[in-house]
N, CA, C and O atoms as CSV, one atom per row, in Angstrom:
chain,resi,resn,atom,element,x,y,z
A,1,MET,N,N,-15.665,-33.076,4.582
A,1,MET,CA,C,-14.508,-33.002,5.682
A,1,MET,C,C,-13.219,-32.830,4.974
A,1,MET,O,O,-13.087,-33.163,3.796
A,2,THR,N,N,-12.251,-32.304,5.695
A,2,THR,CA,C,-10.904,-31.876,5.253
A,2,THR,C,C,-10.218,-33.039,5.562
A,2,THR,O,O,-10.387,-33.582,6.653
A,3,GLN,N,N,-9.300,-33.579,4.547
A,3,GLN,CA,C,-8.460,-34.514,4.530
A,3,GLN,C,C,-7.006,-33.807,5.267
A,3,GLN,O,O,-6.680,-32.627,5.140
A,4,PHE,N,N,-6.350,-34.717,5.952
A,4,PHE,CA,C,-5.133,-33.868,6.566
A,4,PHE,C,C,-3.993,-34.939,5.866
A,4,PHE,O,O,-4.253,-36.127,5.679
A,5,ALA,N,N,-2.683,-34.307,5.513
A,5,ALA,CA,C,-1.667,-35.643,5.327
A,5,ALA,C,C,-1.382,-36.335,6.215
A,5,ALA,O,O,-1.264,-36.061,7.409
A,6,LYS,N,N,-1.207,-37.640,5.477
A,6,LYS,CA,C,-0.737,-38.648,6.921
A,6,LYS,C,C,0.721,-38.599,7.373
A,6,LYS,O,O,1.077,-39.075,8.451
A,7,GLU,N,N,1.674,-37.921,6.383
A,7,GLU,CA,C,3.038,-38.233,6.883
A,7,GLU,C,C,3.625,-36.650,6.719
A,7,GLU,O,O,3.275,-35.853,5.849
A,8,THR,N,N,4.567,-36.430,7.747
A,8,THR,CA,C,5.181,-34.923,7.620
A,8,THR,C,C,6.308,-35.021,6.680
A,8,THR,O,O,6.714,-36.108,6.268
A,9,LEU,N,N,6.608,-34.347,6.477
A,9,LEU,CA,C,8.006,-33.936,5.302
A,9,LEU,C,C,9.233,-33.152,6.175
A,9,LEU,O,O,9.066,-31.946,6.355
A,10,PRO,N,N,10.369,-33.735,6.684
A,10,PRO,CA,C,11.411,-32.876,7.157
A,10,PRO,C,C,11.831,-31.298,6.344
A,10,PRO,O,O,12.201,-31.263,5.170
A,11,ILE,N,N,11.733,-30.444,6.948
A,11,ILE,CA,C,12.127,-29.397,6.194
A,11,ILE,C,C,13.059,-28.433,7.205
A,11,ILE,O,O,12.575,-28.291,8.328
A,12,SER,N,N,13.968,-27.947,7.025
A,12,SER,CA,C,15.045,-26.990,7.636
A,12,SER,C,C,14.353,-25.752,8.062
A,12,SER,O,O,14.389,-24.850,7.225
A,13,LEU,N,N,13.765,-25.511,9.111
A,13,LEU,CA,C,13.434,-24.533,9.722
A,13,LEU,C,C,13.923,-22.979,9.119
A,13,LEU,O,O,13.202,-21.996,8.948
A,14,GLU,N,N,15.236,-23.100,8.891
A,14,GLU,CA,C,15.825,-21.980,8.607
A,14,GLU,C,C,15.980,-21.601,7.278
A,14,GLU,O,O,16.327,-20.526,6.792
A,15,GLU,N,N,15.598,-22.884,6.663
A,15,GLU,CA,C,15.651,-22.323,4.838
A,15,GLU,C,C,13.625,-22.339,4.805
A,15,GLU,O,O,13.014,-21.930,3.818
A,16,GLU,N,N,13.298,-22.588,5.383
A,16,GLU,CA,C,11.546,-22.353,5.115
A,16,GLU,C,C,11.453,-21.066,5.451
A,16,GLU,O,O,10.914,-20.347,4.610
A,17,MET,N,N,11.922,-20.435,6.701
A,17,MET,CA,C,11.934,-19.134,6.859
A,17,MET,C,C,12.427,-18.514,5.875
A,17,MET,O,O,11.591,-17.789,5.337
A,18,ARG,N,N,13.574,-18.487,5.342
A,18,ARG,CA,C,13.979,-17.838,4.326
A,18,ARG,C,C,13.583,-17.847,3.034
A,18,ARG,O,O,13.717,-16.776,2.443
A,19,HIS,N,N,13.190,-18.642,2.507
A,19,HIS,CA,C,12.340,-18.868,1.183
A,19,HIS,C,C,10.585,-18.053,1.249
A,19,HIS,O,O,9.885,-17.444,0.440
A,20,SER,N,N,10.427,-18.574,3.007
A,20,SER,CA,C,9.071,-17.689,2.818
A,20,SER,C,C,9.148,-16.340,3.022
A,20,SER,O,O,8.149,-15.731,2.638
A,21,TYR,N,N,10.013,-15.685,3.502
A,21,TYR,CA,C,10.470,-14.313,3.900
A,21,TYR,C,C,10.515,-13.773,2.360
A,21,TYR,O,O,9.778,-12.875,1.953
A,22,LEU,N,N,11.474,-14.442,1.575
A,22,LEU,CA,C,11.932,-13.664,0.674
A,22,LEU,C,C,10.673,-13.482,-0.584
A,22,LEU,O,O,10.503,-12.542,-1.361
A,23,ASP,N,N,9.939,-14.693,-0.443
A,23,ASP,CA,C,8.674,-14.379,-1.346
A,23,ASP,C,C,7.663,-13.081,-0.547
A,23,ASP,O,O,7.022,-12.227,-1.160
A,24,TYR,N,N,7.722,-13.186,0.513
A,24,TYR,CA,C,6.540,-12.133,0.916
A,24,TYR,C,C,7.448,-10.951,0.784
A,24,TYR,O,O,6.658,-10.020,0.630
A,25,ALA,N,N,8.445,-10.547,0.762
A,25,ALA,CA,C,9.497,-9.079,0.782
A,25,ALA,C,C,9.217,-8.814,-0.926
A,25,ALA,O,O,8.619,-7.832,-1.365
A,26,MET,N,N,9.725,-9.794,-1.663
A,26,MET,CA,C,9.310,-9.702,-3.133
A,26,MET,C,C,7.814,-9.169,-3.446
A,26,MET,O,O,7.523,-8.249,-4.209
A,27,SER,N,N,7.054,-9.858,-2.779
A,27,SER,CA,C,5.453,-9.539,-2.878
A,27,SER,C,C,5.196,-7.810,-2.711
A,27,SER,O,O,4.672,-7.011,-3.487
A,28,VAL,N,N,5.789,-7.632,-1.385
A,28,VAL,CA,C,5.813,-6.314,-0.926
A,28,VAL,C,C,6.359,-5.336,-1.865
A,28,VAL,O,O,5.672,-4.346,-2.115
A,29,ILE,N,N,7.472,-5.475,-2.405
A,29,ILE,CA,C,8.095,-4.474,-3.030
A,29,ILE,C,C,7.487,-4.261,-4.165
A,29,ILE,O,O,7.428,-3.094,-4.550
A,30,VAL,N,N,6.876,-5.342,-4.998
A,30,VAL,CA,C,6.307,-5.182,-6.157
A,30,VAL,C,C,4.963,-4.676,-5.965
A,30,VAL,O,O,4.512,-3.977,-6.872
A,31,GLY,N,N,4.351,-4.869,-5.103
A,31,GLY,CA,C,3.060,-4.431,-4.781
A,31,GLY,C,C,2.990,-3.041,-4.515
A,31,GLY,O,O,2.142,-2.379,-5.113
A,32,ARG,N,N,3.931,-2.377,-3.521
A,32,ARG,CA,C,3.753,-1.394,-3.027
A,32,ARG,C,C,4.996,-0.286,-3.169
A,32,ARG,O,O,4.687,0.898,-3.039
A,33,ALA,N,N,6.116,-0.561,-3.381
A,33,ALA,CA,C,7.052,0.081,-3.305
A,33,ALA,C,C,7.678,0.573,-4.669
A,33,ALA,O,O,8.363,1.590,-4.779
A,34,LEU,N,N,7.327,-0.345,-5.752
A,34,LEU,CA,C,7.657,-0.189,-7.066
A,34,LEU,C,C,6.497,0.570,-7.816
A,34,LEU,O,O,5.448,-0.054,-7.979
A,35,PRO,N,N,6.601,1.986,-8.330
A,35,PRO,CA,C,5.254,2.087,-9.017
A,35,PRO,C,C,5.239,1.431,-10.399
A,35,PRO,O,O,6.240,1.018,-10.986
A,36,ASP,N,N,3.738,1.376,-10.933
A,36,ASP,CA,C,3.150,0.630,-11.683
A,36,ASP,C,C,3.246,1.173,-13.078
A,36,ASP,O,O,3.065,2.349,-13.394
A,37,ALA,N,N,3.586,0.072,-13.961
A,37,ALA,CA,C,4.342,0.468,-15.363
A,37,ALA,C,C,3.075,1.028,-16.028
A,37,ALA,O,O,3.334,1.032,-17.231
A,38,ARG,N,N,2.098,1.402,-15.880
A,38,ARG,CA,C,0.838,1.974,-16.388
A,38,ARG,C,C,0.838,3.280,-16.629
A,38,ARG,O,O,0.781,4.033,-17.601
A,39,ASP,N,N,0.930,3.345,-15.314
A,39,ASP,CA,C,0.863,5.002,-14.996
A,39,ASP,C,C,2.212,5.793,-14.087
A,39,ASP,O,O,2.482,6.989,-13.980
A,40,GLY,N,N,2.676,4.954,-13.692
A,40,GLY,CA,C,4.037,5.339,-12.822
A,40,GLY,C,C,3.882,5.705,-11.343
A,40,GLY,O,O,4.742,6.054,-10.535
A,41,LEU,N,N,2.437,5.519,-11.183
A,41,LEU,CA,C,2.038,6.041,-9.747
A,41,LEU,C,C,2.339,4.745,-8.554
A,41,LEU,O,O,1.996,3.611,-8.890
A,42,LYS,N,N,2.764,4.877,-7.637
A,42,LYS,CA,C,2.076,3.735,-6.492
A,42,LYS,C,C,0.977,3.908,-5.749
A,42,LYS,O,O,0.363,4.963,-5.584
A,43,PRO,N,N,0.711,2.726,-5.250
A,43,PRO,CA,C,-0.702,2.606,-4.690
A,43,PRO,C,C,-0.831,3.729,-3.553
A,43,PRO,O,O,-1.958,4.197,-3.387
A,44,VAL,N,N,0.006,4.107,-2.916
A,44,VAL,CA,C,-0.490,5.460,-2.120
A,44,VAL,C,C,-0.400,6.716,-2.830
A,44,VAL,O,O,-0.797,7.739,-2.272
A,45,HIS,N,N,0.163,6.758,-4.207
A,45,HIS,CA,C,-0.317,8.125,-4.818
A,45,HIS,C,C,-1.513,8.043,-5.012
A,45,HIS,O,O,-2.335,8.810,-4.509
A,46,ARG,N,N,-1.817,6.963,-5.881
A,46,ARG,CA,C,-3.345,6.322,-6.431
A,46,ARG,C,C,-4.354,7.122,-5.324
A,46,ARG,O,O,-5.178,8.010,-5.542
A,47,ARG,N,N,-4.039,6.582,-4.282
A,47,ARG,CA,C,-5.122,6.685,-3.070
A,47,ARG,C,C,-5.213,8.074,-3.088
A,47,ARG,O,O,-6.265,8.637,-3.390
A,48,VAL,N,N,-4.131,8.710,-2.771
A,48,VAL,CA,C,-4.388,10.174,-2.541
A,48,VAL,C,C,-5.151,10.931,-3.481
A,48,VAL,O,O,-6.095,11.601,-3.061
A,49,LEU,N,N,-4.781,10.912,-5.074
A,49,LEU,CA,C,-5.483,11.349,-5.804
A,49,LEU,C,C,-6.710,10.844,-6.226
A,49,LEU,O,O,-7.458,11.329,-7.074
A,50,TYR,N,N,-6.869,9.748,-5.513
A,50,TYR,CA,C,-8.394,9.286,-5.613
A,50,TYR,C,C,-9.632,10.101,-4.554
A,50,TYR,O,O,-10.789,10.437,-4.808
A,51,ALA,N,N,-8.747,10.238,-3.212
A,51,ALA,CA,C,-9.212,11.070,-2.108
A,51,ALA,C,C,-9.434,12.606,-2.527
A,51,ALA,O,O,-10.525,13.112,-2.266
A,52,MET,N,N,-8.623,13.228,-3.051
A,52,MET,CA,C,-8.563,14.405,-3.531
A,52,MET,C,C,-9.623,14.956,-4.681
A,52,MET,O,O,-9.979,16.132,-4.753
A,53,HIS,N,N,-10.117,13.773,-5.671
A,53,HIS,CA,C,-10.975,13.901,-6.473
A,53,HIS,C,C,-12.448,13.781,-5.580
A,53,HIS,O,O,-13.434,14.510,-5.685
A,54,GLU,N,N,-12.248,12.636,-4.692
A,54,GLU,CA,C,-13.789,12.735,-4.151
A,54,GLU,C,C,-13.862,13.870,-3.185
A,54,GLU,O,O,-15.003,14.092,-2.780
A,55,LEU,N,N,-12.848,14.701,-2.682
A,55,LEU,CA,C,-13.557,15.990,-2.039
A,55,LEU,C,C,-13.614,16.980,-3.321
A,55,LEU,O,O,-13.347,18.120,-2.940
A,56,SER,N,N,-13.834,16.936,-4.511
A,56,SER,CA,C,-13.838,17.743,-5.251
A,56,SER,C,C,-12.561,19.088,-5.166
A,56,SER,O,O,-12.740,20.298,-5.308
A,57,ASN,N,N,-11.543,18.491,-4.942
A,57,ASN,CA,C,-9.962,19.532,-4.590
A,57,ASN,C,C,-9.500,19.657,-5.978
A,57,ASN,O,O,-8.611,18.910,-6.388
A,58,ASP,N,N,-10.125,20.692,-6.858
A,58,ASP,CA,C,-9.716,21.110,-8.117
A,58,ASP,C,C,-9.109,22.196,-8.342
A,58,ASP,O,O,-9.288,22.833,-7.304
A,59,TRP,N,N,-8.466,22.860,-9.075
A,59,TRP,CA,C,-7.449,23.660,-9.309
A,59,TRP,C,C,-8.378,24.901,-9.376
A,59,TRP,O,O,-7.855,25.978,-9.092
A,60,ASN,N,N,-9.890,24.882,-9.767
A,60,ASN,CA,C,-10.432,26.107,-9.639
A,60,ASN,C,C,-11.452,26.057,-8.379
A,60,ASN,O,O,-12.413,26.825,-8.385
A,61,ARG,N,N,-11.300,25.372,-7.554
A,61,ARG,CA,C,-12.322,25.758,-6.395
A,61,ARG,C,C,-11.338,26.180,-5.410
A,61,ARG,O,O,-10.166,26.490,-5.623
A,62,ALA,N,N,-12.139,26.143,-3.997
A,62,ALA,CA,C,-11.185,26.813,-2.627
A,62,ALA,C,C,-10.495,25.501,-2.322
A,62,ALA,O,O,-10.918,24.354,-2.460
A,63,TYR,N,N,-9.212,25.988,-1.828
A,63,TYR,CA,C,-8.091,25.129,-1.375
A,63,TYR,C,C,-8.918,24.208,-0.199
A,63,TYR,O,O,-9.906,24.646,0.390
A,64,LYS,N,N,-8.281,22.718,0.059
A,64,LYS,CA,C,-8.511,22.277,1.303
A,64,LYS,C,C,-7.048,21.891,1.879
A,64,LYS,O,O,-6.002,21.673,1.267
A,65,LYS,N,N,-7.279,21.884,3.015
A,65,LYS,CA,C,-5.859,21.826,4.165
A,65,LYS,C,C,-5.775,20.490,3.749
A,65,LYS,O,O,-6.765,19.808,3.486
A,66,SER,N,N,-4.085,19.923,3.654
A,66,SER,CA,C,-3.622,18.674,3.578
A,66,SER,C,C,-4.265,18.059,5.107
A,66,SER,O,O,-4.565,16.874,4.959
A,67,ALA,N,N,-4.404,18.305,5.800
A,67,ALA,CA,C,-4.608,17.815,7.082
A,67,ALA,C,C,-6.029,16.753,6.745
A,67,ALA,O,O,-6.097,15.563,7.054
A,68,ARG,N,N,-7.094,17.560,6.033
A,68,ARG,CA,C,-8.350,16.894,5.610
A,68,ARG,C,C,-7.931,16.229,4.611
A,68,ARG,O,O,-8.655,15.237,4.529
A,69,ILE,N,N,-7.111,16.221,3.748
A,69,ILE,CA,C,-6.733,15.112,2.633
A,69,ILE,C,C,-6.249,13.720,3.498
A,69,ILE,O,O,-6.863,12.655,3.553
A,70,VAL,N,N,-5.418,13.942,3.921
A,70,VAL,CA,C,-4.605,13.102,4.734
A,70,VAL,C,C,-5.574,12.123,5.435
A,70,VAL,O,O,-5.586,10.911,5.222
A,71,GLY,N,N,-6.436,12.822,6.349
A,71,GLY,CA,C,-7.137,11.950,7.367
A,71,GLY,C,C,-8.444,11.119,6.307
A,71,GLY,O,O,-8.935,10.041,6.645
A,72,ASP,N,N,-8.839,11.839,5.052
A,72,ASP,CA,C,-9.896,11.093,4.383
A,72,ASP,C,C,-8.936,10.039,3.878
A,72,ASP,O,O,-9.391,8.917,4.100
A,73,VAL,N,N,-7.702,10.023,3.241
A,73,VAL,CA,C,-6.730,9.107,3.059
A,73,VAL,C,C,-6.443,7.719,3.930
A,73,VAL,O,O,-6.306,6.578,3.488
A,74,ILE,N,N,-6.392,8.221,5.434
A,74,ILE,CA,C,-6.031,7.075,6.283
A,74,ILE,C,C,-7.109,6.649,6.609
A,74,ILE,O,O,-7.055,5.467,6.948
A,75,GLY,N,N,-8.508,7.291,6.679
A,75,GLY,CA,C,-9.528,6.986,7.070
A,75,GLY,C,C,-10.325,5.947,6.356
A,75,GLY,O,O,-10.980,5.131,7.004
A,76,LYS,N,N,-10.298,5.936,4.932
A,76,LYS,CA,C,-10.901,5.307,4.099
A,76,LYS,C,C,-10.065,4.252,3.200
A,76,LYS,O,O,-10.618,3.295,2.658
A,77,TYR,N,N,-8.677,4.521,3.094
A,77,TYR,CA,C,-8.090,3.817,2.045
A,77,TYR,C,C,-6.247,3.269,2.535
A,77,TYR,O,O,-5.437,2.416,2.171
A,78,HIS,N,N,-6.298,3.994,3.194
A,78,HIS,CA,C,-4.682,3.530,3.657
A,78,HIS,C,C,-4.329,3.828,5.010
A,78,HIS,O,O,-3.792,4.837,5.465
A,79,PRO,N,N,-4.873,2.372,5.802
A,79,PRO,CA,C,-4.768,2.324,7.235
A,79,PRO,C,C,-3.640,1.960,8.205
A,79,PRO,O,O,-3.773,1.234,9.190
A,80,HIS,N,N,-2.262,2.690,7.711
A,80,HIS,CA,C,-1.057,2.722,8.422
A,80,HIS,C,C,-0.472,3.729,8.984
A,80,HIS,O,O,0.243,3.415,9.936
A,81,GLY,N,N,-0.533,5.046,8.681
A,81,GLY,CA,C,0.020,6.169,9.144
A,81,GLY,C,C,0.235,7.436,8.553
A,81,GLY,O,O,0.319,7.317,7.330
A,82,ASP,N,N,0.337,8.404,8.876
A,82,ASP,CA,C,0.157,9.542,8.083
A,82,ASP,C,C,1.191,9.869,7.498
A,82,ASP,O,O,1.076,10.384,6.386
A,83,THR,N,N,2.216,9.711,7.945
A,83,THR,CA,C,3.934,9.836,7.485
A,83,THR,C,C,4.056,9.652,5.877
A,83,THR,O,O,4.497,10.463,5.062
A,84,ALA,N,N,3.571,8.439,5.674
A,84,ALA,CA,C,3.768,7.974,4.169
A,84,ALA,C,C,2.968,8.984,3.184
A,84,ALA,O,O,3.378,9.296,2.066
A,85,VAL,N,N,1.692,9.474,3.806
A,85,VAL,CA,C,0.808,9.975,3.336
A,85,VAL,C,C,0.946,11.684,2.808
A,85,VAL,O,O,0.508,12.275,1.821
A,86,TYR,N,N,1.756,12.105,3.962
A,86,TYR,CA,C,2.151,13.108,4.085
A,86,TYR,C,C,3.151,13.442,3.047
A,86,TYR,O,O,3.008,14.313,2.189
A,87,ASP,N,N,4.205,12.650,3.206
A,87,ASP,CA,C,5.011,12.502,2.318
A,87,ASP,C,C,5.116,12.542,0.711
A,87,ASP,O,O,5.946,13.098,-0.008
A,88,THR,N,N,3.978,11.752,0.393
A,88,THR,CA,C,3.588,11.373,-0.626
A,88,THR,C,C,2.956,12.969,-1.179
A,88,THR,O,O,3.455,13.505,-2.169
A,89,ILE,N,N,2.129,13.440,-0.617
A,89,ILE,CA,C,1.281,14.846,-1.231
A,89,ILE,C,C,2.575,15.877,-1.173
A,89,ILE,O,O,2.511,16.805,-1.980
A,90,VAL,N,N,3.503,15.840,-0.492
A,90,VAL,CA,C,4.654,16.969,-0.467
A,90,VAL,C,C,5.235,16.561,-1.674
A,90,VAL,O,O,5.065,17.264,-2.671
A,91,ARG,N,N,5.935,15.470,-1.740
A,91,ARG,CA,C,6.434,14.854,-3.131
A,91,ARG,C,C,5.502,15.248,-4.642
A,91,ARG,O,O,5.945,15.792,-5.654
A,92,MET,N,N,4.265,14.822,-4.409
A,92,MET,CA,C,3.541,15.082,-5.626
A,92,MET,C,C,3.261,16.548,-5.994
A,92,MET,O,O,2.645,16.819,-7.025
């Protein structure tokens, strides 16, 4: 059975929210917005390249429409929105 603390600690709500939000924001920035030092890719870049590999989208094969690639990425790996994926494909 789980044991709970018997006393509460007085903490300022404003201070706790500031501290918690800052921790979350930094984890998002480090995890998603900054490129990885190993290969220079962001997670969305990696997902797009992997989806293109899974579709056998190579230079010597017939082309695939970008909507097909975006649909696969959103459906399998990046369930947020198509704008970031389209933007990533255009910039790559």
